[in-house]
mmCIF file of C-alpha atoms in Angstrom:
data_model
loop_
_atom_site.group_PDB
_atom_site.id
_atom_site.type_symbol
_atom_site.label_atom_id
_atom_site.label_comp_id
_atom_site.label_asym_id
_atom_site.label_seq_id
_atom_site.Cartn_x
_atom_site.Cartn_y
_atom_site.Cartn_z
ATOM 1 C CA MET M 1 0.000 0.000 0.000
ATOM 2 C CA PRO M 2 1.432 3.393 -0.961
ATOM 3 C CA LYS M 3 1.786 5.667 2.023
ATOM 4 C CA VAL M 4 1.826 9.394 2.805
ATOM 5 C CA LYS M 5 4.904 10.031 4.955
ATOM 6 C CA ARG M 6 4.835 13.689 5.976
ATOM 7 C CA ILE M 7 3.974 17.246 4.989
ATOM 8 C CA ASP M 8 6.819 18.236 2.671
ATOM 9 C CA HIS M 9 5.856 21.880 2.390
ATOM 10 C CA ILE M 10 3.090 24.448 2.521
ATOM 11 C CA ALA M 11 3.189 26.835 -0.436
ATOM 12 C CA LEU M 12 2.087 30.425 0.050
ATOM 13 C CA VAL M 13 1.487 32.623 -2.986
ATOM 14 C CA VAL M 14 2.953 36.108 -2.565
ATOM 15 C CA GLU M 15 3.119 39.365 -4.549
ATOM 16 C CA ASN M 16 6.894 39.600 -4.026
ATOM 17 C CA LEU M 17 9.439 37.728 -1.893
ATOM 18 C CA GLU M 18 10.905 40.614 0.103
ATOM 19 C CA SER M 19 7.917 41.834 2.154
ATOM 20 C CA PRO M 20 6.628 38.399 3.247
ATOM 21 C CA LEU M 21 10.218 37.442 4.153
ATOM 22 C CA SER M 22 10.227 40.361 6.579
ATOM 23 C CA PHE M 23 7.404 38.540 8.373
ATOM 24 C CA TRP M 24 8.570 34.910 8.157
ATOM 25 C CA GLN M 25 12.300 35.504 8.517
ATOM 26 C CA ASP M 26 12.738 38.754 10.458
ATOM 27 C CA ALA M 27 9.666 38.725 12.730
ATOM 28 C CA LEU M 28 9.072 34.967 13.279
ATOM 29 C CA GLY M 29 12.758 34.057 13.023
ATOM 30 C CA LEU M 30 12.583 31.253 10.451
ATOM 31 C CA ASN M 31 15.757 30.461 8.510
ATOM 32 C CA LEU M 32 15.843 31.214 4.803
ATOM 33 C CA SER M 33 17.699 28.322 3.174
ATOM 34 C CA GLY M 34 17.669 29.920 -0.264
ATOM 35 C CA THR M 35 15.689 31.418 -3.101
ATOM 36 C CA LEU M 36 15.339 29.970 -6.570
ATOM 37 C CA HIS M 37 14.044 31.171 -9.903
ATOM 38 C CA VAL M 38 12.214 28.274 -11.595
ATOM 39 C CA PRO M 39 11.584 29.308 -15.219
ATOM 40 C CA GLN M 40 9.598 26.088 -15.884
ATOM 41 C CA GLU M 41 7.055 27.154 -13.267
ATOM 42 C CA GLU M 42 7.373 30.885 -13.994
ATOM 43 C CA ALA M 43 8.015 31.500 -10.315
ATOM 44 C CA LYS M 44 10.564 32.668 -7.795
ATOM 45 C CA ILE M 45 10.525 30.600 -4.616
ATOM 46 C CA ALA M 46 11.928 31.252 -1.130
ATOM 47 C CA PHE M 47 12.495 28.166 1.043
ATOM 48 C CA LEU M 48 12.045 28.349 4.826
ATOM 49 C CA PRO M 49 12.718 24.934 6.417
ATOM 50 C CA LEU M 50 10.740 24.294 9.591
ATOM 51 C CA GLY M 51 11.163 21.016 11.493
ATOM 52 C CA SER M 52 10.700 18.189 8.993
ATOM 53 C CA SER M 53 8.689 20.419 6.644
ATOM 54 C CA GLU M 54 9.137 23.709 4.867
ATOM 55 C CA ILE M 55 7.248 26.928 4.244
ATOM 56 C CA GLU M 56 7.650 28.033 0.618
ATOM 57 C CA LEU M 57 6.891 31.545 -0.604
ATOM 58 C CA VAL M 58 6.016 31.398 -4.292
ATOM 59 C CA HIS M 59 5.997 34.553 -6.392
ATOM 60 C CA PRO M 60 4.610 34.144 -9.934
ATOM 61 C CA THR M 61 6.865 35.954 -12.424
ATOM 62 C CA ASN M 62 4.199 35.860 -15.154
ATOM 63 C CA PRO M 63 0.814 37.399 -14.263
ATOM 64 C CA GLU M 64 -0.760 35.358 -17.099
ATOM 65 C CA SER M 65 0.326 32.004 -15.620
ATOM 66 C CA GLY M 66 -2.095 29.875 -13.608
ATOM 67 C CA LEU M 67 -0.476 31.003 -10.373
ATOM 68 C CA GLY M 68 -0.391 34.631 -11.542
ATOM 69 C CA LYS M 69 -4.124 34.542 -12.206
ATOM 70 C CA TYR M 70 -4.784 32.824 -8.874
ATOM 71 C CA LEU M 71 -2.919 35.641 -7.103
ATOM 72 C CA GLU M 72 -4.811 38.277 -9.097
ATOM 73 C CA LYS M 73 -8.174 36.687 -8.253
ATOM 74 C CA ARG M 74 -7.749 35.573 -4.623
ATOM 75 C CA GLY M 75 -4.895 37.700 -3.331
ATOM 76 C CA PRO M 76 -1.874 36.391 -1.422
ATOM 77 C CA GLY M 77 -2.284 33.492 0.999
ATOM 78 C CA MET M 78 -2.135 29.714 1.254
ATOM 79 C CA HIS M 79 -1.905 28.003 -2.132
ATOM 80 C CA HIS M 80 -1.237 24.274 -1.683
ATOM 81 C CA ILE M 81 -0.031 21.510 0.627
ATOM 82 C CA CYS M 82 2.645 19.109 -0.611
ATOM 83 C CA LEU M 83 2.720 15.600 0.879
ATOM 84 C CA GLU M 84 5.667 13.245 0.531
ATOM 85 C CA VAL M 85 4.621 9.749 -0.568
ATOM 86 C CA ASP M 86 6.756 6.617 -0.810
ATOM 87 C CA ASP M 87 5.357 5.490 -4.182
ATOM 88 C CA ILE M 88 3.815 8.172 -6.348
ATOM 89 C CA GLU M 89 2.599 5.896 -9.187
ATOM 90 C CA GLY M 90 1.042 3.542 -6.650
ATOM 91 C CA MET M 91 -0.650 6.423 -4.885
ATOM 92 C CA LEU M 92 -2.025 7.862 -8.143
ATOM 93 C CA ASP M 93 -3.409 4.399 -9.022
ATOM 94 C CA GLN M 94 -4.998 4.100 -5.581
ATOM 95 C CA LEU M 95 -6.567 7.574 -5.856
ATOM 96 C CA ARG M 96 -7.966 6.830 -9.335
ATOM 97 C CA ALA M 97 -9.449 3.574 -8.015
ATOM 98 C CA LYS M 98 -11.216 5.612 -5.300
ATOM 99 C CA GLY M 99 -12.642 8.001 -7.902
ATOM 100 C CA ILE M 100 -10.389 10.921 -7.020
ATOM 101 C CA GLN M 101 -9.882 13.456 -9.836
ATOM 102 C CA LEU M 102 -6.225 14.195 -10.631
ATOM 103 C CA ILE M 103 -4.706 17.222 -12.330
ATOM 104 C CA ASN M 104 -1.660 15.160 -13.384
ATOM 105 C CA GLU M 105 -2.452 11.550 -14.349
ATOM 106 C CA THR M 106 1.255 10.710 -14.394
ATOM 107 C CA PRO M 107 4.063 12.298 -12.339
ATOM 108 C CA ARG M 108 5.635 15.439 -13.736
ATOM 109 C CA LEU M 109 9.394 15.897 -13.684
ATOM 110 C CA GLY M 110 10.622 18.995 -11.873
ATOM 111 C CA GLU M 111 14.042 20.361 -11.067
ATOM 112 C CA GLY M 112 16.668 17.725 -10.404
ATOM 113 C CA GLY M 113 14.365 14.863 -11.394
ATOM 114 C CA ARG M 114 11.830 15.611 -8.658
ATOM 115 C CA ARG M 115 8.572 13.731 -9.443
ATOM 116 C CA TYR M 116 5.282 15.267 -8.428
ATOM 117 C CA ALA M 117 1.579 15.354 -9.277
ATOM 118 C CA PHE M 118 -1.383 17.467 -8.194
ATOM 119 C CA ILE M 119 -4.793 16.243 -7.040
ATOM 120 C CA HIS M 120 -7.750 18.316 -8.221
ATOM 121 C CA PRO M 121 -9.169 20.489 -5.411
ATOM 122 C CA LYS M 122 -12.686 19.328 -6.385
ATOM 123 C CA SER M 123 -11.800 15.907 -4.988
ATOM 124 C CA ALA M 124 -9.987 17.342 -1.942
ATOM 125 C CA TYR M 125 -12.771 19.643 -0.726
ATOM 126 C CA GLY M 126 -11.237 22.897 -1.872
ATOM 127 C CA VAL M 127 -7.618 22.070 -1.016
ATOM 128 C CA LEU M 128 -4.943 21.871 -3.701
ATOM 129 C CA VAL M 129 -2.784 18.863 -2.753
ATOM 130 C CA GLU M 130 0.569 18.063 -4.342
ATOM 131 C CA LEU M 131 2.125 14.615 -4.010
ATOM 132 C CA TYR M 132 5.886 14.210 -4.242
ATOM 133 C CA GLU M 133 8.121 11.163 -4.091
ATOM 134 C CA TYR M 134 11.601 11.553 -2.668
ATOM 135 C CA ARG M 135 14.263 9.463 -4.374
ATOM 136 C CA ALA M 136 17.797 9.355 -3.050
ATOM 137 C CA ASP M 137 19.220 9.069 -6.581
ATOM 138 C CA VAL M 138 17.851 12.440 -7.667
ATOM 139 C CA GLY M 139 18.371 15.686 -5.847
ATOM 140 C CA LYS M 140 15.316 17.571 -4.690
ATOM 141 C CA LEU M 141 16.857 20.662 -6.260
ATOM 142 C CA ASP M 142 19.924 20.857 -8.490
ATOM 143 C CA MET G 1 15.103 34.474 21.494
ATOM 144 C CA PRO G 2 11.729 32.728 21.163
ATOM 145 C CA LYS G 3 11.740 30.135 18.438
ATOM 146 C CA VAL G 4 9.305 28.475 16.029
ATOM 147 C CA LYS G 5 9.855 24.715 16.319
ATOM 148 C CA ARG G 6 7.617 23.042 13.734
ATOM 149 C CA ILE G 7 4.300 23.061 11.924
ATOM 150 C CA ASP G 8 1.856 21.728 14.516
ATOM 151 C CA HIS G 9 -1.093 21.448 12.179
ATOM 152 C CA ILE G 10 -2.784 22.693 9.048
ATOM 153 C CA ALA G 11 -6.486 23.413 9.591
ATOM 154 C CA LEU G 12 -8.910 22.832 6.731
ATOM 155 C CA VAL G 13 -12.451 24.194 6.990
ATOM 156 C CA VAL G 14 -15.063 21.677 5.817
ATOM 157 C CA GLU G 15 -18.830 21.513 5.363
ATOM 158 C CA ASN G 16 -19.022 18.220 7.243
ATOM 159 C CA LEU G 17 -16.464 15.718 8.551
ATOM 160 C CA GLU G 18 -17.626 12.576 6.750
ATOM 161 C CA SER G 19 -17.061 13.427 3.072
ATOM 162 C CA PRO G 20 -13.584 14.977 3.442
ATOM 163 C CA LEU G 21 -12.596 11.998 5.625
ATOM 164 C CA SER G 22 -13.382 9.750 2.665
ATOM 165 C CA PHE G 23 -10.607 11.623 0.825
ATOM 166 C CA TRP G 24 -8.001 12.021 3.586
ATOM 167 C CA GLN G 25 -8.572 8.708 5.363
ATOM 168 C CA ASP G 26 -9.957 6.273 2.782
ATOM 169 C CA ALA G 27 -8.272 7.479 -0.426
ATOM 170 C CA LEU G 28 -4.941 8.899 0.862
ATOM 171 C CA GLY G 29 -4.707 6.433 3.758
ATOM 172 C CA LEU G 30 -4.064 8.852 6.637
ATOM 173 C CA ASN G 31 -4.904 7.649 10.142
ATOM 174 C CA LEU G 32 -7.787 9.276 11.971
ATOM 175 C CA SER G 33 -6.684 9.630 15.595
ATOM 176 C CA GLY G 34 -10.032 10.956 16.757
ATOM 177 C CA THR G 35 -12.788 13.509 16.431
ATOM 178 C CA LEU G 36 -13.749 16.092 19.013
ATOM 179 C CA HIS G 37 -16.634 18.476 19.542
ATOM 180 C CA VAL G 38 -15.238 21.750 20.938
ATOM 181 C CA PRO G 39 -18.229 23.823 22.127
ATOM 182 C CA GLN G 40 -15.925 26.778 22.992
ATOM 183 C CA GLU G 41 -14.938 27.040 19.332
ATOM 184 C CA GLU G 42 -18.344 25.939 17.979
ATOM 185 C CA ALA G 43 -16.623 23.313 15.903
ATOM 186 C CA LYS G 44 -16.217 19.600 15.369
ATOM 187 C CA ILE G 45 -12.636 18.625 14.571
ATOM 188 C CA ALA G 46 -11.126 15.465 13.027
ATOM 189 C CA PHE G 47 -7.421 14.882 13.733
ATOM 190 C CA LEU G 48 -5.194 13.195 11.147
ATOM 191 C CA PRO G 49 -1.593 12.938 12.411
ATOM 192 C CA LEU G 50 1.032 13.009 9.671
ATOM 193 C CA GLY G 51 4.732 12.767 10.536
ATOM 194 C CA SER G 52 5.451 15.366 13.210
ATOM 195 C CA SER G 53 2.428 17.454 12.188
ATOM 196 C CA GLU G 54 -1.281 16.972 11.768
ATOM 197 C CA ILE G 55 -4.041 17.722 9.287
ATOM 198 C CA GLU G 56 -7.160 18.957 11.080
ATOM 199 C CA LEU G 57 -10.605 19.042 9.483
ATOM 200 C CA VAL G 58 -12.676 21.728 11.191
ATOM 201 C CA HIS G 59 -16.442 21.821 10.754
ATOM 202 C CA PRO G 60 -18.163 24.907 12.193
ATOM 203 C CA THR G 61 -21.303 23.880 14.088
ATOM 204 C CA ASN G 62 -22.694 27.437 14.089
ATOM 205 C CA PRO G 63 -23.065 29.119 10.677
ATOM 206 C CA GLU G 64 -23.065 32.516 12.462
ATOM 207 C CA SER G 65 -19.613 31.962 14.011
ATOM 208 C CA GLY G 66 -16.502 33.507 12.469
ATOM 209 C CA LEU G 67 -15.545 30.164 10.971
ATOM 210 C CA GLY G 68 -19.104 29.529 9.790
ATOM 211 C CA LYS G 69 -19.141 32.831 7.940
ATOM 212 C CA TYR G 70 -15.679 32.156 6.489
ATOM 213 C CA LEU G 71 -16.968 28.839 5.108
ATOM 214 C CA GLU G 72 -20.088 30.515 3.725
ATOM 215 C CA LYS G 73 -18.037 33.228 2.000
ATOM 216 C CA ARG G 74 -14.983 31.336 0.722
ATOM 217 C CA GLY G 75 -16.097 27.717 0.593
ATOM 218 C CA PRO G 76 -14.158 24.763 2.008
ATOM 219 C CA GLY G 77 -10.358 24.774 1.869
ATOM 220 C CA MET G 78 -7.251 25.742 3.808
ATOM 221 C CA HIS G 79 -8.006 27.896 6.838
ATOM 222 C CA HIS G 80 -4.872 28.371 8.940
ATOM 223 C CA ILE G 81 -1.389 27.109 9.787
ATOM 224 C CA CYS G 82 -0.490 26.447 13.430
ATOM 225 C CA LEU G 83 3.168 26.756 14.449
ATOM 226 C CA GLU G 84 4.559 25.398 17.697
ATOM 227 C CA VAL G 85 6.711 27.946 19.541
ATOM 228 C CA ASP G 86 8.852 27.421 22.643
ATOM 229 C CA ASP G 87 7.783 30.662 24.372
ATOM 230 C CA ILE G 88 4.478 32.136 23.278
ATOM 231 C CA GLU G 89 4.609 35.337 25.388
ATOM 232 C CA GLY G 90 8.160 36.000 24.192
ATOM 233 C CA MET G 91 7.123 35.446 20.585
ATOM 234 C CA LEU G 92 4.103 37.773 20.910
ATOM 235 C CA ASP G 93 6.405 40.452 22.397
ATOM 236 C CA GLN G 94 8.878 39.980 19.554
ATOM 237 C CA LEU G 95 6.126 40.227 16.918
ATOM 238 C CA ARG G 96 4.694 43.398 18.488
ATOM 239 C CA ALA G 97 8.185 44.934 18.525
ATOM 240 C CA LYS G 98 8.397 44.210 14.778
ATOM 241 C CA GLY G 99 5.052 45.934 14.168
ATOM 242 C CA ILE G 100 3.102 42.728 13.496
ATOM 243 C CA GLN G 101 -0.649 42.986 14.128
ATOM 244 C CA LEU G 102 -2.033 40.294 16.445
ATOM 245 C CA ILE G 103 -5.588 39.013 16.790
ATOM 246 C CA ASN G 104 -4.865 37.854 20.364
ATOM 247 C CA GLU G 105 -2.569 40.158 22.343
ATOM 248 C CA THR G 106 -2.242 37.555 25.092
ATOM 249 C CA PRO G 107 -2.467 33.766 24.778
ATOM 250 C CA ARG G 108 -5.920 32.226 24.900
ATOM 251 C CA LEU G 109 -6.574 29.097 26.943
ATOM 252 C CA GLY G 110 -7.987 26.168 25.021
ATOM 253 C CA GLU G 111 -8.833 22.585 25.883
ATOM 254 C CA GLY G 112 -6.594 21.049 28.507
ATOM 255 C CA GLY G 113 -4.791 24.321 29.199
ATOM 256 C CA ARG G 114 -3.441 24.634 25.651
ATOM 257 C CA ARG G 115 -2.198 28.208 25.103
ATOM 258 C CA TYR G 116 -2.503 29.756 21.669
ATOM 259 C CA ALA G 117 -2.772 33.080 19.844
ATOM 260 C CA PHE G 118 -3.518 34.148 16.286
ATOM 261 C CA ILE G 119 -1.553 36.613 14.153
ATOM 262 C CA HIS G 120 -3.658 38.885 11.933
ATOM 263 C CA PRO G 121 -3.533 37.812 8.263
ATOM 264 C CA LYS G 122 -2.920 41.452 7.301
ATOM 265 C CA SER G 123 0.561 41.132 8.807
ATOM 266 C CA ALA G 124 1.155 37.659 7.371
ATOM 267 C CA TYR G 125 0.342 38.433 3.738
ATOM 268 C CA GLY G 126 -3.058 36.776 3.644
ATOM 269 C CA VAL G 127 -2.189 33.751 5.793
ATOM 270 C CA LEU G 128 -3.916 33.123 9.122
ATOM 271 C CA VAL G 129 -1.159 31.918 11.480
ATOM 272 C CA GLU G 130 -1.791 30.386 14.901
ATOM 273 C CA LEU G 131 0.993 30.116 17.481
ATOM 274 C CA TYR G 132 0.846 27.424 20.134
ATOM 275 C CA GLU G 133 3.138 26.588 23.025
ATOM 276 C CA TYR G 134 3.419 22.992 24.120
ATOM 277 C CA ARG G 135 3.793 22.490 27.833
ATOM 278 C CA ALA G 136 4.391 19.067 29.301
ATOM 279 C CA ASP G 137 2.300 19.901 32.375
ATOM 280 C CA VAL G 138 -0.884 20.423 30.385
ATOM 281 C CA GLY G 139 -2.341 17.990 27.902
ATOM 282 C CA LYS G 140 -2.816 19.124 24.352
ATOM 283 C CA LEU G 141 -6.329 17.699 24.565
ATOM 284 C CA ASP G 142 -8.059 16.351 27.636
#
Protein backbone atom coordinates (compact mmCIF):
# COMPACT_ATOMS: atom_id res chain seq x y z
CA MET A 1 0.00 0.00 0.00
CA PRO A 2 1.43 3.39 -0.96
CA LYS A 3 1.79 5.67 2.02
CA VAL A 4 1.83 9.39 2.80
CA LYS A 5 4.90 10.03 4.95
CA ARG A 6 4.83 13.69 5.98
CA ILE A 7 3.97 17.25 4.99
CA ASP A 8 6.82 18.24 2.67
CA HIS A 9 5.86 21.88 2.39
CA ILE A 10 3.09 24.45 2.52
CA ALA A 11 3.19 26.83 -0.44
CA LEU A 12 2.09 30.43 0.05
CA VAL A 13 1.49 32.62 -2.99
CA VAL A 14 2.95 36.11 -2.57
CA GLU A 15 3.12 39.37 -4.55
CA ASN A 16 6.89 39.60 -4.03
CA LEU A 17 9.44 37.73 -1.89
CA GLU A 18 10.90 40.61 0.10
CA SER A 19 7.92 41.83 2.15
CA PRO A 20 6.63 38.40 3.25
CA LEU A 21 10.22 37.44 4.15
CA SER A 22 10.23 40.36 6.58
CA PHE A 23 7.40 38.54 8.37
CA TRP A 24 8.57 34.91 8.16
CA GLN A 25 12.30 35.50 8.52
CA ASP A 26 12.74 38.75 10.46
CA ALA A 27 9.67 38.73 12.73
CA LEU A 28 9.07 34.97 13.28
CA GLY A 29 12.76 34.06 13.02
CA LEU A 30 12.58 31.25 10.45
CA ASN A 31 15.76 30.46 8.51
CA LEU A 32 15.84 31.21 4.80
CA SER A 33 17.70 28.32 3.17
CA GLY A 34 17.67 29.92 -0.26
CA THR A 35 15.69 31.42 -3.10
CA LEU A 36 15.34 29.97 -6.57
CA HIS A 37 14.04 31.17 -9.90
CA VAL A 38 12.21 28.27 -11.60
CA PRO A 39 11.58 29.31 -15.22
CA GLN A 40 9.60 26.09 -15.88
CA GLU A 41 7.06 27.15 -13.27
CA GLU A 42 7.37 30.89 -13.99
CA ALA A 43 8.01 31.50 -10.32
CA LYS A 44 10.56 32.67 -7.80
CA ILE A 45 10.52 30.60 -4.62
CA ALA A 46 11.93 31.25 -1.13
CA PHE A 47 12.49 28.17 1.04
CA LEU A 48 12.05 28.35 4.83
CA PRO A 49 12.72 24.93 6.42
CA LEU A 50 10.74 24.29 9.59
CA GLY A 51 11.16 21.02 11.49
CA SER A 52 10.70 18.19 8.99
CA SER A 53 8.69 20.42 6.64
CA GLU A 54 9.14 23.71 4.87
CA ILE A 55 7.25 26.93 4.24
CA GLU A 56 7.65 28.03 0.62
CA LEU A 57 6.89 31.55 -0.60
CA VAL A 58 6.02 31.40 -4.29
CA HIS A 59 6.00 34.55 -6.39
CA PRO A 60 4.61 34.14 -9.93
CA THR A 61 6.87 35.95 -12.42
CA ASN A 62 4.20 35.86 -15.15
CA PRO A 63 0.81 37.40 -14.26
CA GLU A 64 -0.76 35.36 -17.10
CA SER A 65 0.33 32.00 -15.62
CA GLY A 66 -2.09 29.88 -13.61
CA LEU A 67 -0.48 31.00 -10.37
CA GLY A 68 -0.39 34.63 -11.54
CA LYS A 69 -4.12 34.54 -12.21
CA TYR A 70 -4.78 32.82 -8.87
CA LEU A 71 -2.92 35.64 -7.10
CA GLU A 72 -4.81 38.28 -9.10
CA LYS A 73 -8.17 36.69 -8.25
CA ARG A 74 -7.75 35.57 -4.62
CA GLY A 75 -4.89 37.70 -3.33
CA PRO A 76 -1.87 36.39 -1.42
CA GLY A 77 -2.28 33.49 1.00
CA MET A 78 -2.14 29.71 1.25
CA HIS A 79 -1.90 28.00 -2.13
CA HIS A 80 -1.24 24.27 -1.68
CA ILE A 81 -0.03 21.51 0.63
CA CYS A 82 2.64 19.11 -0.61
CA LEU A 83 2.72 15.60 0.88
CA GLU A 84 5.67 13.25 0.53
CA VAL A 85 4.62 9.75 -0.57
CA ASP A 86 6.76 6.62 -0.81
CA ASP A 87 5.36 5.49 -4.18
CA ILE A 88 3.81 8.17 -6.35
CA GLU A 89 2.60 5.90 -9.19
CA GLY A 90 1.04 3.54 -6.65
CA MET A 91 -0.65 6.42 -4.88
CA LEU A 92 -2.02 7.86 -8.14
CA ASP A 93 -3.41 4.40 -9.02
CA GLN A 94 -5.00 4.10 -5.58
CA LEU A 95 -6.57 7.57 -5.86
CA ARG A 96 -7.97 6.83 -9.33
CA ALA A 97 -9.45 3.57 -8.02
CA LYS A 98 -11.22 5.61 -5.30
CA GLY A 99 -12.64 8.00 -7.90
CA ILE A 100 -10.39 10.92 -7.02
CA GLN A 101 -9.88 13.46 -9.84
CA LEU A 102 -6.23 14.19 -10.63
CA ILE A 103 -4.71 17.22 -12.33
CA ASN A 104 -1.66 15.16 -13.38
CA GLU A 105 -2.45 11.55 -14.35
CA THR A 106 1.25 10.71 -14.39
CA PRO A 107 4.06 12.30 -12.34
CA ARG A 108 5.64 15.44 -13.74
CA LEU A 109 9.39 15.90 -13.68
CA GLY A 110 10.62 19.00 -11.87
CA GLU A 111 14.04 20.36 -11.07
CA GLY A 112 16.67 17.73 -10.40
CA GLY A 113 14.36 14.86 -11.39
CA ARG A 114 11.83 15.61 -8.66
CA ARG A 115 8.57 13.73 -9.44
CA TYR A 116 5.28 15.27 -8.43
CA ALA A 117 1.58 15.35 -9.28
CA PHE A 118 -1.38 17.47 -8.19
CA ILE A 119 -4.79 16.24 -7.04
CA HIS A 120 -7.75 18.32 -8.22
CA PRO A 121 -9.17 20.49 -5.41
CA LYS A 122 -12.69 19.33 -6.38
CA SER A 123 -11.80 15.91 -4.99
CA ALA A 124 -9.99 17.34 -1.94
CA TYR A 125 -12.77 19.64 -0.73
CA GLY A 126 -11.24 22.90 -1.87
CA VAL A 127 -7.62 22.07 -1.02
CA LEU A 128 -4.94 21.87 -3.70
CA VAL A 129 -2.78 18.86 -2.75
CA GLU A 130 0.57 18.06 -4.34
CA LEU A 131 2.13 14.61 -4.01
CA TYR A 132 5.89 14.21 -4.24
CA GLU A 133 8.12 11.16 -4.09
CA TYR A 134 11.60 11.55 -2.67
CA ARG A 135 14.26 9.46 -4.37
CA ALA A 136 17.80 9.36 -3.05
CA ASP A 137 19.22 9.07 -6.58
CA VAL A 138 17.85 12.44 -7.67
CA GLY A 139 18.37 15.69 -5.85
CA LYS A 140 15.32 17.57 -4.69
CA LEU A 141 16.86 20.66 -6.26
CA ASP A 142 19.92 20.86 -8.49
CA MET B 1 15.10 34.47 21.49
CA PRO B 2 11.73 32.73 21.16
CA LYS B 3 11.74 30.14 18.44
CA VAL B 4 9.31 28.48 16.03
CA LYS B 5 9.85 24.71 16.32
CA ARG B 6 7.62 23.04 13.73
CA ILE B 7 4.30 23.06 11.92
CA ASP B 8 1.86 21.73 14.52
CA HIS B 9 -1.09 21.45 12.18
CA ILE B 10 -2.78 22.69 9.05
CA ALA B 11 -6.49 23.41 9.59
CA LEU B 12 -8.91 22.83 6.73
CA VAL B 13 -12.45 24.19 6.99
CA VAL B 14 -15.06 21.68 5.82
CA GLU B 15 -18.83 21.51 5.36
CA ASN B 16 -19.02 18.22 7.24
CA LEU B 17 -16.46 15.72 8.55
CA GLU B 18 -17.63 12.58 6.75
CA SER B 19 -17.06 13.43 3.07
CA PRO B 20 -13.58 14.98 3.44
CA LEU B 21 -12.60 12.00 5.63
CA SER B 22 -13.38 9.75 2.66
CA PHE B 23 -10.61 11.62 0.83
CA TRP B 24 -8.00 12.02 3.59
CA GLN B 25 -8.57 8.71 5.36
CA ASP B 26 -9.96 6.27 2.78
CA ALA B 27 -8.27 7.48 -0.43
CA LEU B 28 -4.94 8.90 0.86
CA GLY B 29 -4.71 6.43 3.76
CA LEU B 30 -4.06 8.85 6.64
CA ASN B 31 -4.90 7.65 10.14
CA LEU B 32 -7.79 9.28 11.97
CA SER B 33 -6.68 9.63 15.59
CA GLY B 34 -10.03 10.96 16.76
CA THR B 35 -12.79 13.51 16.43
CA LEU B 36 -13.75 16.09 19.01
CA HIS B 37 -16.63 18.48 19.54
CA VAL B 38 -15.24 21.75 20.94
CA PRO B 39 -18.23 23.82 22.13
CA GLN B 40 -15.92 26.78 22.99
CA GLU B 41 -14.94 27.04 19.33
CA GLU B 42 -18.34 25.94 17.98
CA ALA B 43 -16.62 23.31 15.90
CA LYS B 44 -16.22 19.60 15.37
CA ILE B 45 -12.64 18.62 14.57
CA ALA B 46 -11.13 15.47 13.03
CA PHE B 47 -7.42 14.88 13.73
CA LEU B 48 -5.19 13.20 11.15
CA PRO B 49 -1.59 12.94 12.41
CA LEU B 50 1.03 13.01 9.67
CA GLY B 51 4.73 12.77 10.54
CA SER B 52 5.45 15.37 13.21
CA SER B 53 2.43 17.45 12.19
CA GLU B 54 -1.28 16.97 11.77
CA ILE B 55 -4.04 17.72 9.29
CA GLU B 56 -7.16 18.96 11.08
CA LEU B 57 -10.61 19.04 9.48
CA VAL B 58 -12.68 21.73 11.19
CA HIS B 59 -16.44 21.82 10.75
CA PRO B 60 -18.16 24.91 12.19
CA THR B 61 -21.30 23.88 14.09
CA ASN B 62 -22.69 27.44 14.09
CA PRO B 63 -23.07 29.12 10.68
CA GLU B 64 -23.07 32.52 12.46
CA SER B 65 -19.61 31.96 14.01
CA GLY B 66 -16.50 33.51 12.47
CA LEU B 67 -15.55 30.16 10.97
CA GLY B 68 -19.10 29.53 9.79
CA LYS B 69 -19.14 32.83 7.94
CA TYR B 70 -15.68 32.16 6.49
CA LEU B 71 -16.97 28.84 5.11
CA GLU B 72 -20.09 30.51 3.73
CA LYS B 73 -18.04 33.23 2.00
CA ARG B 74 -14.98 31.34 0.72
CA GLY B 75 -16.10 27.72 0.59
CA PRO B 76 -14.16 24.76 2.01
CA GLY B 77 -10.36 24.77 1.87
CA MET B 78 -7.25 25.74 3.81
CA HIS B 79 -8.01 27.90 6.84
CA HIS B 80 -4.87 28.37 8.94
CA ILE B 81 -1.39 27.11 9.79
CA CYS B 82 -0.49 26.45 13.43
CA LEU B 83 3.17 26.76 14.45
CA GLU B 84 4.56 25.40 17.70
CA VAL B 85 6.71 27.95 19.54
CA ASP B 86 8.85 27.42 22.64
CA ASP B 87 7.78 30.66 24.37
CA ILE B 88 4.48 32.14 23.28
CA GLU B 89 4.61 35.34 25.39
CA GLY B 90 8.16 36.00 24.19
CA MET B 91 7.12 35.45 20.58
CA LEU B 92 4.10 37.77 20.91
CA ASP B 93 6.41 40.45 22.40
CA GLN B 94 8.88 39.98 19.55
CA LEU B 95 6.13 40.23 16.92
CA ARG B 96 4.69 43.40 18.49
CA ALA B 97 8.18 44.93 18.52
CA LYS B 98 8.40 44.21 14.78
CA GLY B 99 5.05 45.93 14.17
CA ILE B 100 3.10 42.73 13.50
CA GLN B 101 -0.65 42.99 14.13
CA LEU B 102 -2.03 40.29 16.45
CA ILE B 103 -5.59 39.01 16.79
CA ASN B 104 -4.87 37.85 20.36
CA GLU B 105 -2.57 40.16 22.34
CA THR B 106 -2.24 37.55 25.09
CA PRO B 107 -2.47 33.77 24.78
CA ARG B 108 -5.92 32.23 24.90
CA LEU B 109 -6.57 29.10 26.94
CA GLY B 110 -7.99 26.17 25.02
CA GLU B 111 -8.83 22.58 25.88
CA GLY B 112 -6.59 21.05 28.51
CA GLY B 113 -4.79 24.32 29.20
CA ARG B 114 -3.44 24.63 25.65
CA ARG B 115 -2.20 28.21 25.10
CA TYR B 116 -2.50 29.76 21.67
CA ALA B 117 -2.77 33.08 19.84
CA PHE B 118 -3.52 34.15 16.29
CA ILE B 119 -1.55 36.61 14.15
CA HIS B 120 -3.66 38.88 11.93
CA PRO B 121 -3.53 37.81 8.26
CA LYS B 122 -2.92 41.45 7.30
CA SER B 123 0.56 41.13 8.81
CA ALA B 124 1.15 37.66 7.37
CA TYR B 125 0.34 38.43 3.74
CA GLY B 126 -3.06 36.78 3.64
CA VAL B 127 -2.19 33.75 5.79
CA LEU B 128 -3.92 33.12 9.12
CA VAL B 129 -1.16 31.92 11.48
CA GLU B 130 -1.79 30.39 14.90
CA LEU B 131 0.99 30.12 17.48
CA TYR B 132 0.85 27.42 20.13
CA GLU B 133 3.14 26.59 23.03
CA TYR B 134 3.42 22.99 24.12
CA ARG B 135 3.79 22.49 27.83
CA ALA B 136 4.39 19.07 29.30
CA ASP B 137 2.30 19.90 32.37
CA VAL B 138 -0.88 20.42 30.39
CA GLY B 139 -2.34 17.99 27.90
CA LYS B 140 -2.82 19.12 24.35
CA LEU B 141 -6.33 17.70 24.56
CA ASP B 142 -8.06 16.35 27.64
